[in-house]
Short mmCIF file of C-alpha atoms in Angstrom, two decimals:
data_model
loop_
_atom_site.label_atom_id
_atom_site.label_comp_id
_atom_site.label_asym_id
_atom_site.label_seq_id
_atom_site.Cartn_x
_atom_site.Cartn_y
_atom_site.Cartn_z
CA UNK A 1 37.31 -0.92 -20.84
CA UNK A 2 40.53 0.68 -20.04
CA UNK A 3 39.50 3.12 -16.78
CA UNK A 4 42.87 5.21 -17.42
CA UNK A 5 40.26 7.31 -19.46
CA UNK A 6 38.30 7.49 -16.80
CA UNK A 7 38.68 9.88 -13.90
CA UNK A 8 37.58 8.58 -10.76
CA UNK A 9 34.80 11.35 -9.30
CA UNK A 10 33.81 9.03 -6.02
CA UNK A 11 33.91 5.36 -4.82
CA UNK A 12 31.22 4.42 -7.40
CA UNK A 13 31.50 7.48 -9.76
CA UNK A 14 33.47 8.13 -12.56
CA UNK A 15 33.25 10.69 -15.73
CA UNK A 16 34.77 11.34 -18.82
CA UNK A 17 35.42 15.13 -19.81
CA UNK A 18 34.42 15.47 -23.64
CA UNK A 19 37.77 16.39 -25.55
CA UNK A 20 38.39 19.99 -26.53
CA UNK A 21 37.66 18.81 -30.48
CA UNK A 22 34.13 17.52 -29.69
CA UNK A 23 31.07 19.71 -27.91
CA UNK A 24 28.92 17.13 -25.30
CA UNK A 25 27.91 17.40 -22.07
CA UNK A 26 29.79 15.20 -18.94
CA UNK A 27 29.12 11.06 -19.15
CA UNK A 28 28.99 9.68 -15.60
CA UNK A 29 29.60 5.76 -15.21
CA UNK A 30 28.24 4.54 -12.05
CA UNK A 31 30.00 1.43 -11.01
CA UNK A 32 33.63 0.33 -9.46
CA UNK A 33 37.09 -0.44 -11.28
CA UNK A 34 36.11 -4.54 -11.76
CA UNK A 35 33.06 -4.23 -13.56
CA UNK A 36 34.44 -1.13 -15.38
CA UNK A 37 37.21 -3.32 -16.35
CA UNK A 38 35.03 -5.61 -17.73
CA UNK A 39 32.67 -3.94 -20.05
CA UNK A 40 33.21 -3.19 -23.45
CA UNK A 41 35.27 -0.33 -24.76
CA UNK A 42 31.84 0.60 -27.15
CA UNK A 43 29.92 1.24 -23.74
CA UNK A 44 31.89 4.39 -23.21
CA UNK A 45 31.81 5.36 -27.00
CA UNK A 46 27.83 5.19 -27.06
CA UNK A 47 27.70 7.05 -23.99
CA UNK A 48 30.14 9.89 -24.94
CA UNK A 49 28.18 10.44 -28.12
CA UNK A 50 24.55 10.63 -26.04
CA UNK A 51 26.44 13.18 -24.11
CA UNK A 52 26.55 15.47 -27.69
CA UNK A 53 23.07 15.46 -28.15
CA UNK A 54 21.27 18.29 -28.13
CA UNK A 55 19.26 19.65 -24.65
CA UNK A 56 20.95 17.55 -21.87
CA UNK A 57 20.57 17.99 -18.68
CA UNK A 58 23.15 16.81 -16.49
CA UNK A 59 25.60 14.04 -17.35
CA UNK A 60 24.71 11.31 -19.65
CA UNK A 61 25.04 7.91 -17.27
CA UNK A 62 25.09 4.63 -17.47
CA UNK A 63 24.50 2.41 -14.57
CA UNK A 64 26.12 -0.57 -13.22
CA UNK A 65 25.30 -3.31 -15.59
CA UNK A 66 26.05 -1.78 -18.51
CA UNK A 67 26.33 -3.52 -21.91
CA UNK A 68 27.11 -2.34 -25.69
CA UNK A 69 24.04 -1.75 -27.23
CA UNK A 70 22.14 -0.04 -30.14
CA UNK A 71 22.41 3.55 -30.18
CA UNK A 72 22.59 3.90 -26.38
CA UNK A 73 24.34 1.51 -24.68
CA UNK A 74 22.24 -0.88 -22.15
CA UNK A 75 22.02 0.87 -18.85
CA UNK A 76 22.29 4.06 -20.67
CA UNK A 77 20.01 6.73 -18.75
CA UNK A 78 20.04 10.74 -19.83
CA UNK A 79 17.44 13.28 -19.93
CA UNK A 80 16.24 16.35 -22.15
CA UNK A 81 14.49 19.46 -21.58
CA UNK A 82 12.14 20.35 -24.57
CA UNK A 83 12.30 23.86 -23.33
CA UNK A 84 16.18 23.89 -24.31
CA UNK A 85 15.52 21.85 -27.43
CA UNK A 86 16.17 18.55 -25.99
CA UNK A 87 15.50 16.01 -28.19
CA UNK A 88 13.76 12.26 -28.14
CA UNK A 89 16.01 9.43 -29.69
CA UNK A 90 14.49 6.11 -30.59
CA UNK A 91 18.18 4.42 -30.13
CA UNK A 92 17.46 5.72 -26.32
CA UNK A 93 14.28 3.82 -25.54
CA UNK A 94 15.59 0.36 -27.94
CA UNK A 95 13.69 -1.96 -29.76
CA UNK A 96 11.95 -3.82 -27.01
CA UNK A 97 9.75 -0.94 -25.47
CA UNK A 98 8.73 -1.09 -22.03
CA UNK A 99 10.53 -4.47 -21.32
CA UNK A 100 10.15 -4.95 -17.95
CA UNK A 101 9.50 -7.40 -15.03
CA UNK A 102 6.26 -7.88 -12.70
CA UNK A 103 6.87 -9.37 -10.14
CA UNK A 104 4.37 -11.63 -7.89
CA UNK A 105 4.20 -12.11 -4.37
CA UNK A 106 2.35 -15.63 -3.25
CA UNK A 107 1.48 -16.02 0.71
CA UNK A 108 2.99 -20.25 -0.64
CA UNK A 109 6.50 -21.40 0.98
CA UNK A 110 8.53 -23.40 -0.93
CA UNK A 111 7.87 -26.34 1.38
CA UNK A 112 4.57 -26.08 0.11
CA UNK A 113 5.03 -26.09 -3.67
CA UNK A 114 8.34 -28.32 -3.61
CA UNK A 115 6.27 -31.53 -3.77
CA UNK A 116 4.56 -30.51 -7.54
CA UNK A 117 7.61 -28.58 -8.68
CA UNK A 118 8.15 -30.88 -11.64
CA UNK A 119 4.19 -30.70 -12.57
CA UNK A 120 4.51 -27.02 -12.25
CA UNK A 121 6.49 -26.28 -14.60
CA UNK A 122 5.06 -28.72 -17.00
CA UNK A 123 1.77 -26.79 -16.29
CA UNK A 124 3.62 -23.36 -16.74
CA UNK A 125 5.53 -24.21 -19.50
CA UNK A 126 2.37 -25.74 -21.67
CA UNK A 127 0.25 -22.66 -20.89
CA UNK A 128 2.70 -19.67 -21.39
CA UNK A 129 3.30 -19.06 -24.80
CA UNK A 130 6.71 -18.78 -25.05
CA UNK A 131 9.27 -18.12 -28.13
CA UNK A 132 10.14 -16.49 -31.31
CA UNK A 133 6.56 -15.59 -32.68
CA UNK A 134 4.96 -17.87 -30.28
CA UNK A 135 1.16 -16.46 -30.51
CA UNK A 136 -0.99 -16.54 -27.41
CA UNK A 137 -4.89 -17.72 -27.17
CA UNK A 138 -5.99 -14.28 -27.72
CA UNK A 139 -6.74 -12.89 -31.02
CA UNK A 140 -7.68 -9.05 -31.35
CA UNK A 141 -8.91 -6.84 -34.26
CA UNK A 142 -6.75 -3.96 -34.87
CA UNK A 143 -9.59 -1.88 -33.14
CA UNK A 144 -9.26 -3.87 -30.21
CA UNK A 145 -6.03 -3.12 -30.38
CA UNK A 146 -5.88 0.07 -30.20
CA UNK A 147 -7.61 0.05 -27.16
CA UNK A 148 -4.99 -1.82 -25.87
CA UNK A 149 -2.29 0.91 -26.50
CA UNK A 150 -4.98 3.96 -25.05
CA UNK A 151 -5.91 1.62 -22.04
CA UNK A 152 -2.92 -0.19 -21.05
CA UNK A 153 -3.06 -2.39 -18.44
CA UNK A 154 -6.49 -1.32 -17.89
CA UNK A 155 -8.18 -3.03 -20.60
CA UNK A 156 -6.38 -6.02 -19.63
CA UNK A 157 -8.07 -6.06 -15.82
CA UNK A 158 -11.50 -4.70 -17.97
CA UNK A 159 -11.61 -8.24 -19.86
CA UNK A 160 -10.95 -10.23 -16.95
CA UNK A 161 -7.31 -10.27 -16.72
CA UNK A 162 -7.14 -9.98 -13.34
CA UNK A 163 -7.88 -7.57 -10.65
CA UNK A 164 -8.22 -3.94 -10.40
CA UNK A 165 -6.58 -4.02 -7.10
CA UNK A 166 -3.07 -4.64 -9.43
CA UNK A 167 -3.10 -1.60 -11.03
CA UNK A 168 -1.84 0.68 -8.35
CA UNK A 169 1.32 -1.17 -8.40
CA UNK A 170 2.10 -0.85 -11.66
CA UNK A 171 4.20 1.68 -12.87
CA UNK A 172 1.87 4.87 -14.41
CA UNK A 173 -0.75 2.57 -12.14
CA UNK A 174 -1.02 0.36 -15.25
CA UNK A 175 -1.68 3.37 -17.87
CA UNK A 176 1.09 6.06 -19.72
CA UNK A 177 -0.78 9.01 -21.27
CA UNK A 178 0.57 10.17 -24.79
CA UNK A 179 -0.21 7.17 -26.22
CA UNK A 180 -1.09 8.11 -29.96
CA UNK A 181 -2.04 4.39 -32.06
CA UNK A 182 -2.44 6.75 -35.45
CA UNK A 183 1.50 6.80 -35.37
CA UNK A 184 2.16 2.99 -35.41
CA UNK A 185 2.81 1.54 -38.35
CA UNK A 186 0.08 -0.91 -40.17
CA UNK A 187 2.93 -3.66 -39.94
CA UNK A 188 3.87 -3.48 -36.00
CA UNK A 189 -0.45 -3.94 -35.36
CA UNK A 190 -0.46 -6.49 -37.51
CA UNK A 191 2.75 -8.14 -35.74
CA UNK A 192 0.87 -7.69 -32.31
CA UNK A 193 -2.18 -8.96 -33.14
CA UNK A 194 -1.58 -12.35 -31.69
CA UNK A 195 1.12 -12.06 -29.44
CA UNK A 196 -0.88 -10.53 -26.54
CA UNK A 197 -0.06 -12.95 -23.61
CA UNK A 198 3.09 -14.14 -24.63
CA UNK A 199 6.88 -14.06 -23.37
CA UNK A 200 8.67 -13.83 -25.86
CA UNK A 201 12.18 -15.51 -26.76
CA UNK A 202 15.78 -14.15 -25.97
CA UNK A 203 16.35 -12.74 -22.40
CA UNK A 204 12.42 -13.08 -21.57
CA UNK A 205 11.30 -15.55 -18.75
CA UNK A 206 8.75 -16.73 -16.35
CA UNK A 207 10.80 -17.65 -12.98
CA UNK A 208 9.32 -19.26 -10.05
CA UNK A 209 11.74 -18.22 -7.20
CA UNK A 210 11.76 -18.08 -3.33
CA UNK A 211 13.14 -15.66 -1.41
CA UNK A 212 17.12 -16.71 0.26
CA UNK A 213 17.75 -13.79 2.58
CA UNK A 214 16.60 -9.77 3.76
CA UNK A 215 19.02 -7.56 3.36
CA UNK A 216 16.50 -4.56 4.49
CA UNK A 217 13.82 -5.46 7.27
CA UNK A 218 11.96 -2.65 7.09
CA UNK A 219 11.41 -2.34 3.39
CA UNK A 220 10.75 -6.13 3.10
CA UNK A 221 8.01 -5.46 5.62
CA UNK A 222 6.47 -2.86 3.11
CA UNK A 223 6.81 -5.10 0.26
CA UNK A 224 5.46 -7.82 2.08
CA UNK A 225 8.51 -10.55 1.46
CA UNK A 226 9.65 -13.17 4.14
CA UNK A 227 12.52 -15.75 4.01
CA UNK A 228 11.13 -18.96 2.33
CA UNK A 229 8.40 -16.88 -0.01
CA UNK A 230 7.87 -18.27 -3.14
CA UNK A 231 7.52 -15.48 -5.83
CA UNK A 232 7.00 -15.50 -9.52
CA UNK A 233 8.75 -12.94 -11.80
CA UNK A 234 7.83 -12.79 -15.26
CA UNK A 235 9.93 -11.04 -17.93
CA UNK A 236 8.64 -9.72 -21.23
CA UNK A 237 7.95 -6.70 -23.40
CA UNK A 238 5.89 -5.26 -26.12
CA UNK A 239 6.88 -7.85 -28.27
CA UNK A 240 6.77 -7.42 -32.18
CA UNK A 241 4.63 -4.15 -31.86
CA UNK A 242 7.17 -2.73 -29.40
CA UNK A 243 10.29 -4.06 -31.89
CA UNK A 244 8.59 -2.87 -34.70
CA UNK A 245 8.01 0.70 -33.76
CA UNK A 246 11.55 0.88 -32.97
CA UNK A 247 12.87 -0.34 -36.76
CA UNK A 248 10.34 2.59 -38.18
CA UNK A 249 11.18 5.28 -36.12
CA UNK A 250 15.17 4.93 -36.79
CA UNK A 251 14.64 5.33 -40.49
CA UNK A 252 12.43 8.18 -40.15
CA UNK A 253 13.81 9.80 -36.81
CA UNK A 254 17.00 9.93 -38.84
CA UNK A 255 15.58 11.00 -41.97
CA UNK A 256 14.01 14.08 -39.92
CA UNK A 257 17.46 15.08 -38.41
CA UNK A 258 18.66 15.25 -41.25
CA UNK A 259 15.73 17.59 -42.61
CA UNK A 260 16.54 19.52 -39.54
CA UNK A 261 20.19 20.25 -39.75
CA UNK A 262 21.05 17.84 -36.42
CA UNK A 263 24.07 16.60 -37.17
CA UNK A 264 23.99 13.18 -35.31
CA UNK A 265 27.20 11.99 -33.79
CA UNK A 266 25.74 8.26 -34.23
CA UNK A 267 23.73 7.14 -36.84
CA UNK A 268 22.42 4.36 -34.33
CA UNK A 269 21.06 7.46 -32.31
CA UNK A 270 18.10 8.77 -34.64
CA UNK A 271 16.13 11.84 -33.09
CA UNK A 272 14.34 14.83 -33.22
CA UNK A 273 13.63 17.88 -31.33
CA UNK A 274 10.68 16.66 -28.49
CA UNK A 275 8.79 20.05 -29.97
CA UNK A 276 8.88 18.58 -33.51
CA UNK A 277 6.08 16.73 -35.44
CA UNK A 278 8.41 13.77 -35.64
CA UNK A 279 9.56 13.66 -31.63
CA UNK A 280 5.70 14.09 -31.42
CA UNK A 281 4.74 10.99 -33.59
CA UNK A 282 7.54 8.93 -31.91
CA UNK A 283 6.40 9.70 -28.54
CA UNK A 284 2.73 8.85 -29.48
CA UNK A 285 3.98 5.47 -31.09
CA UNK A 286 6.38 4.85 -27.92
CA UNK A 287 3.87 5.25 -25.59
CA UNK A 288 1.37 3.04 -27.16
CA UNK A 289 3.95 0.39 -27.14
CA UNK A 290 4.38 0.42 -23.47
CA UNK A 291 0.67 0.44 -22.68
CA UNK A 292 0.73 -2.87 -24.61
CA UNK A 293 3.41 -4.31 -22.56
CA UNK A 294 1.92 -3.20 -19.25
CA UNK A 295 -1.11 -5.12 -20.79
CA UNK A 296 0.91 -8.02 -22.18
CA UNK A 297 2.50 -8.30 -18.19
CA UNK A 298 -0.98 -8.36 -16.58
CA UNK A 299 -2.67 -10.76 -19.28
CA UNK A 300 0.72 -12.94 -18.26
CA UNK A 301 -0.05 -12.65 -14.65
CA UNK A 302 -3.43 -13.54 -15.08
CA UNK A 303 -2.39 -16.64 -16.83
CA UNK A 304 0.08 -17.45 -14.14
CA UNK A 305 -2.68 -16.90 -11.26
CA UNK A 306 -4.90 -19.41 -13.52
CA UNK A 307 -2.38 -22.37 -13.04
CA UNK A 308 -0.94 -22.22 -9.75
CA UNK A 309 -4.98 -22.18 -8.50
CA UNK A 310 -4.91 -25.76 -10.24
CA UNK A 311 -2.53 -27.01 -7.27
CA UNK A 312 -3.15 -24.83 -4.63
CA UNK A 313 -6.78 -23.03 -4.82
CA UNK A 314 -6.57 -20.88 -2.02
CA UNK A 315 -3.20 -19.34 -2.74
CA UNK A 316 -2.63 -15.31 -3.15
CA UNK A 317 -1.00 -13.84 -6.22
CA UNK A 318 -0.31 -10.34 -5.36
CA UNK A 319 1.48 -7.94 -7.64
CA UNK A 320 4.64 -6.78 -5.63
CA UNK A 321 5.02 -3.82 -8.79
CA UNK A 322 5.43 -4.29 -12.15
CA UNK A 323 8.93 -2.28 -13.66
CA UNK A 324 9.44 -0.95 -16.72
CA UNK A 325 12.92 -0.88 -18.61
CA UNK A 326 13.43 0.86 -22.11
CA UNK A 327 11.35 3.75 -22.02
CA UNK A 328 11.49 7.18 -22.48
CA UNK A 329 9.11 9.24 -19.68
CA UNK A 330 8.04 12.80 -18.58
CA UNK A 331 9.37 13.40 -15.21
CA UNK A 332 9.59 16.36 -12.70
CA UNK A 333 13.30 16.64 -11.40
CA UNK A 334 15.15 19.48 -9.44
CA UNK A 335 17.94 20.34 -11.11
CA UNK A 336 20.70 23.08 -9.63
CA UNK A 337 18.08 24.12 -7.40
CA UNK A 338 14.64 24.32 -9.64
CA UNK A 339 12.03 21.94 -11.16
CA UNK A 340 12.36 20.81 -14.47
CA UNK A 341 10.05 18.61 -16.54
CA UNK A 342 12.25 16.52 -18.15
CA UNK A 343 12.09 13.68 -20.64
CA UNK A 344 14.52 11.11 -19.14
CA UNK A 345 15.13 7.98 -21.87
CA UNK A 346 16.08 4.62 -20.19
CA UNK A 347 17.71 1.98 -22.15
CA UNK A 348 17.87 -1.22 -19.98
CA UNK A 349 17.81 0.46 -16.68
CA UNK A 350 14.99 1.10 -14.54
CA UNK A 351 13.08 4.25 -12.63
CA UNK A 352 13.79 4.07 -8.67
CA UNK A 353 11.97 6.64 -7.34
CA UNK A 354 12.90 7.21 -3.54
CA UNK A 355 10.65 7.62 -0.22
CA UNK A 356 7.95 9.95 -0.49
CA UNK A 357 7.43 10.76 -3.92
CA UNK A 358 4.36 10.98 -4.85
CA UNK A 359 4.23 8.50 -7.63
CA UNK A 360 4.24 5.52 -5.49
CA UNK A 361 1.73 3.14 -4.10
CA UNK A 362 0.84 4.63 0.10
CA UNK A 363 2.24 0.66 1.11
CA UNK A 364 5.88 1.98 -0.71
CA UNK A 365 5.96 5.30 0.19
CA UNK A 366 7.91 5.52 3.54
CA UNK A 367 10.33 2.95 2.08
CA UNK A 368 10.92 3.88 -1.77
CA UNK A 369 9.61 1.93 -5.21
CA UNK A 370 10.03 -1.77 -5.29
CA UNK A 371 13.00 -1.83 -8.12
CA UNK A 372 14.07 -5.52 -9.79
CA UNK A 373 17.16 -6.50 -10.81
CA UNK A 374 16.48 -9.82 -12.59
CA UNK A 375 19.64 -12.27 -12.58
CA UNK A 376 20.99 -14.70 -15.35
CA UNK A 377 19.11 -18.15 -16.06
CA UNK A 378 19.90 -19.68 -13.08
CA UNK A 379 22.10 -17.54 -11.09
CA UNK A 380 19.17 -15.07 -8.86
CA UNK A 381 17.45 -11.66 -8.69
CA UNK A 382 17.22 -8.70 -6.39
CA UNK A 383 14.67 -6.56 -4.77
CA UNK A 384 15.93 -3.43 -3.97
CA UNK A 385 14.51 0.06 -3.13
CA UNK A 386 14.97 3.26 -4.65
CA UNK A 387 16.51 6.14 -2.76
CA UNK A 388 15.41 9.72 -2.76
CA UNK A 389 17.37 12.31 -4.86
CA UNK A 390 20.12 13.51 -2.08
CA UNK A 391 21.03 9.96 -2.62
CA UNK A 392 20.61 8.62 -5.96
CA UNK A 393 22.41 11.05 -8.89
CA UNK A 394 21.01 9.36 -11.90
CA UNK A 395 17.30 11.38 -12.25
CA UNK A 396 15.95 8.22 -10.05
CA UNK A 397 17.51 5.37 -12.22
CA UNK A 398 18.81 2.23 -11.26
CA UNK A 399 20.62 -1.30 -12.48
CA UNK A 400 17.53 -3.28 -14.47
CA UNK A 401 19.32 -6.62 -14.64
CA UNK A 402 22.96 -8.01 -14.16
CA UNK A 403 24.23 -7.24 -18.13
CA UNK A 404 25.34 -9.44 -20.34
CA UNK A 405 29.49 -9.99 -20.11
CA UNK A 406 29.37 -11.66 -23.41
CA UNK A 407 27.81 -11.67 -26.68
CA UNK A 408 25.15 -14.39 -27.52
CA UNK A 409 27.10 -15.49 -30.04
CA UNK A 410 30.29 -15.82 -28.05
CA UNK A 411 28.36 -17.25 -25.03
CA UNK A 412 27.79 -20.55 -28.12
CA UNK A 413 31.43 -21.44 -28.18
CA UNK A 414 31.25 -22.05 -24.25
CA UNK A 415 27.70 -24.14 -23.81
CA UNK A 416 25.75 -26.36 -24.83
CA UNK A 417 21.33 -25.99 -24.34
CA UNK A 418 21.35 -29.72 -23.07
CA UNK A 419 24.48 -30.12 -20.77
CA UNK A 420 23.97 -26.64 -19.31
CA UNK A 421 19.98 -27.27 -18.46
CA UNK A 422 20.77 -30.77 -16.61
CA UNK A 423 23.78 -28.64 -14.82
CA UNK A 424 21.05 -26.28 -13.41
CA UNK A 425 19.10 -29.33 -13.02
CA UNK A 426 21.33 -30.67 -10.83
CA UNK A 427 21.23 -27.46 -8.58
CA UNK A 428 17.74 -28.05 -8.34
CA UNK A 429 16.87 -25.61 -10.97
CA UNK A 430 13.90 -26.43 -13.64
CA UNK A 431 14.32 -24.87 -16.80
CA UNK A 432 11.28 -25.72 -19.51
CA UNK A 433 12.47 -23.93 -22.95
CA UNK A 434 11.36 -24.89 -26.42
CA UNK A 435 15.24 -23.96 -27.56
CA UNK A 436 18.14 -25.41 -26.30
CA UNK A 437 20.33 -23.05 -28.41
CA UNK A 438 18.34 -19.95 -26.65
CA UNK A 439 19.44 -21.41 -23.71
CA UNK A 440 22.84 -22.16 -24.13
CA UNK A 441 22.72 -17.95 -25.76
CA UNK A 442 21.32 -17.04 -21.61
CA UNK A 443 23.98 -19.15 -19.91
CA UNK A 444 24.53 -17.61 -16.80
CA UNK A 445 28.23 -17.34 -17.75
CA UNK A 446 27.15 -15.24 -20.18
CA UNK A 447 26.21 -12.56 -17.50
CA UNK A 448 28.00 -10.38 -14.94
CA UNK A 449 27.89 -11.38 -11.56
CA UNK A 450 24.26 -10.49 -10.31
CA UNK A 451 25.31 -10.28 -6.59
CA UNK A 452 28.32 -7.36 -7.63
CA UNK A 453 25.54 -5.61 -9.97
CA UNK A 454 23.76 -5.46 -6.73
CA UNK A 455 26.29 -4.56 -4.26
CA UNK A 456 27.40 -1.70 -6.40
CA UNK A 457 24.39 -0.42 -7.28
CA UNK A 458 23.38 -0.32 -3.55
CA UNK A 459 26.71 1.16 -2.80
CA UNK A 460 26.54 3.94 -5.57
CA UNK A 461 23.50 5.07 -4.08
CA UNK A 462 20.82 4.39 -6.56
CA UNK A 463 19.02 1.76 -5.03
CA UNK A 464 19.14 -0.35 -1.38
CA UNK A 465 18.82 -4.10 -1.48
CA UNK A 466 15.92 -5.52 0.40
CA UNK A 467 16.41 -9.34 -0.70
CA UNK A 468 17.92 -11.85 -2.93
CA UNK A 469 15.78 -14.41 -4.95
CA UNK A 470 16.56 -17.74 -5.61
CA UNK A 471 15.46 -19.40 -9.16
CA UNK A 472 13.78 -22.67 -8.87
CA UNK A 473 11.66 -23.03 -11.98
CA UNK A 474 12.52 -20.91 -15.61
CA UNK A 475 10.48 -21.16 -18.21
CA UNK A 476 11.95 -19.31 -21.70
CA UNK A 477 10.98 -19.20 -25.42
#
């Protein structure tokens, strides 16, 4: 990206008037000159044409690990007021709904589990289904199903999947209201059917880790984390239900613009007024898609409990919190001074509330929501914490991951699945994947640096680190 466009509003901030031939709101890119430098010149095209849509509030942002996407870029973040005729765009939420990461805290050390490392992630990798299409154990009726999408995680922990004492640290406490199943398709229940309990392919993992080093005492007091702690994130979506709601809402989102005179600055960014029967049946259809993946999380957690108890027995599997990325939720913000209810979209960046709101769990709430940045295959993740509104400028949003530097198929021409697994091997890293090409597409090459992503997002204000994660088992589609 050439940053001469840019002009430079802070250490960390930096905006982009809109020209005097186009109409938009400000765009705000939160991040410094390198990794401005290095993202794609598209990044700040999508997010200057988000910035024209109708009923913004604020600037349109993206956050530091952003990536060219679909319709919004990744780490793309802006919200709309229905009162103002904001609208609801399904190339703002993406095609994965509601991926996220939950993340699980074990009372093991690594000392402990280094011994059956190798047999663990046999074990893992045998009984998480894992890959393109990969269907799980579980088989539902489309009636069952649709309880899935009311209940969220909640039916999950209501057929054994776990306990209810999870659900509290689970973002909506396991459940998002609005969900409406009589607006998904026939086709995305039918794709969902079996894939309850599964991973996934592409970016999605399972990760054993342990935690390296505190960067916040205090907050890694609240979340409960110590040096040596062996944790287990697992990454994963709505899956085919979640993709599939997304490839029927662009066709009709943009059909219905186009009924109602919005003239859409990218086609990629199909929407509708919020107040409109088609904002209404997309939020109904979104929503139902991100109860399954809260479901989908806790039925993987529950699997994950099941075979770690074959080694060690005794051993806690707490949920730290379970994240959502790609979403698009009602939230209360002050804005110039008043409250606003406000329908902030996400795309591949996650909600950070701060200290004291009442949203979180009472074991987060002096310290701010847990918020994950999950690193390349390989490289690491962060724990950070979210910081309250004087501090974070982005409607409480914050880096979901460290953002891909290239394209999957550019990140071919560099490695090979085989080479690059016994190279992590080598570092003492496990990775179990049924594709070698998938793997070579999630070198960790392929990424930005994870420890900059962290740094700057820290620095910019949106979230505090709290501590760094070292992989040590990876198990991918």
């Amino acid at each position: 990206m050439d940053i001469a466009r840019l002009r430079q509003a802070g250490p960390y901030e930096w905006t982009l008037a809109p020209s005097r031939a186009e109409a938009g709101g400000e765009v705000r890119l939160f991040a410094d000159a390198e990794l401005l430098r290095g993202m794609d010149d598209k990044v700040l095209e999508q997010i200057r044409n988000v910035a024209r849509l109708p009923g913004l509030v604020g600037a349109a942002m993206t956050m530091p690990d952003a990536h060219w996407g679909y319709g919004f870029p990744i780490g793309g973040v802006a919200a709309f007021d229905a009162d103002a005729g904001g609208v609801v765009s399904a190339g703002g939420v993406g095609f994965d709904i509601s991926c996220g990461i939950r993340c699980l805290r074990t009372d093991l050390s690594w000392e402990q589990l280094a011994p059956q490392r190798h047999h663990l992630a046999d074990s893992l990798f045998r009984e998480i289904p894992a890959g393109v299409g990969e269907e799980g154990r579980l088989r539902l009726a489309v009636r069952e199903l649709e309880q899935v999408m009311r209940q969220g995680a909640h039916w999950a922990v209501a057929q054994g999947f776990g306990p209810a004492d999870d659900l509290p640290y689970i973002e909506e406490r396991g459940c998002v209201g609005g969900a409406e199943p009589g607006w998904v398709s026939d086709l995305a229940k039918k794709r969902q059917l079996g894939e309850m309990g599964t991973l996934g392919s592409g970016n999605h993992y399972l990760e054993v880790q342990v935690v390296d080093r505190i960067h916040d005492e205090a907050a890694a007091a609240a979340f409960g984390l110590r040096v040596g702690q062996v944790l287990v994130s697992i990454h994963c979506g709505s899956r085919g239900l979640g993709h599939q709601i997304g490839t029927d809402y662009l066709l009709l989102l943009a059909k219905s613009a186009a009924s109602l005179g919005l003239t859409l600055p990218d086609r990629e960014l199909a929407c509708a007024p919020i107040r409109s029967e088609a904002g209404q049946h997309y939020l109904g259809a979104m929503n139902s898609a991100i109860n399954c993946a809260l479901a989908n999380r806790q039925i993987l957690a529950a699997l994950t409990r099941g075979v770690l108890a074959r080694y060690w027995p005794s051993a806690r599997l707490d949920t730290l919190f379970d994240v959502s990325h790609n979403t698009c939720k009602v939230e209360r913000h002050r804005v110039e001074g008043r409250e606003r209810t406000l329908y902030v979209h996400r795309k591949g960046a996650t909600r950070a509330f701060g200290a004291g709101h009442a949203g979180l769990p009472d074991a987060y709430r002096a310290v701010g929501q847990p918020v994950i940045i999950g690193g390349s295959m390989g490289t690491g993740s962060y724990i950070l914490a979210g910081n309250p509104p004087g501090q974070n400028h982005a409607f409480a949003s914050a880096s979901h991951g460290a953002g891909r530097a290239m394209s999957r198929h550019q990140a071919l021409k560099f490695w090979h699945g085989r080479q690059l697994l016994d190279d992590l091997a080598a570092q003492g890293i496990l990775i179990r994947t049924g594709s070698l090409r998938g793997a070579a597409e999630e070198a960790p090459g392929a990424y930005k640096d994870v420890d900059r992503v962290a740094e700057v997002t820290e620095a910019a204000g949106l979230a505090r680190r709290v501590a760094f994660l070292r992989p040590k088992i990876c198990i991918k589609g």
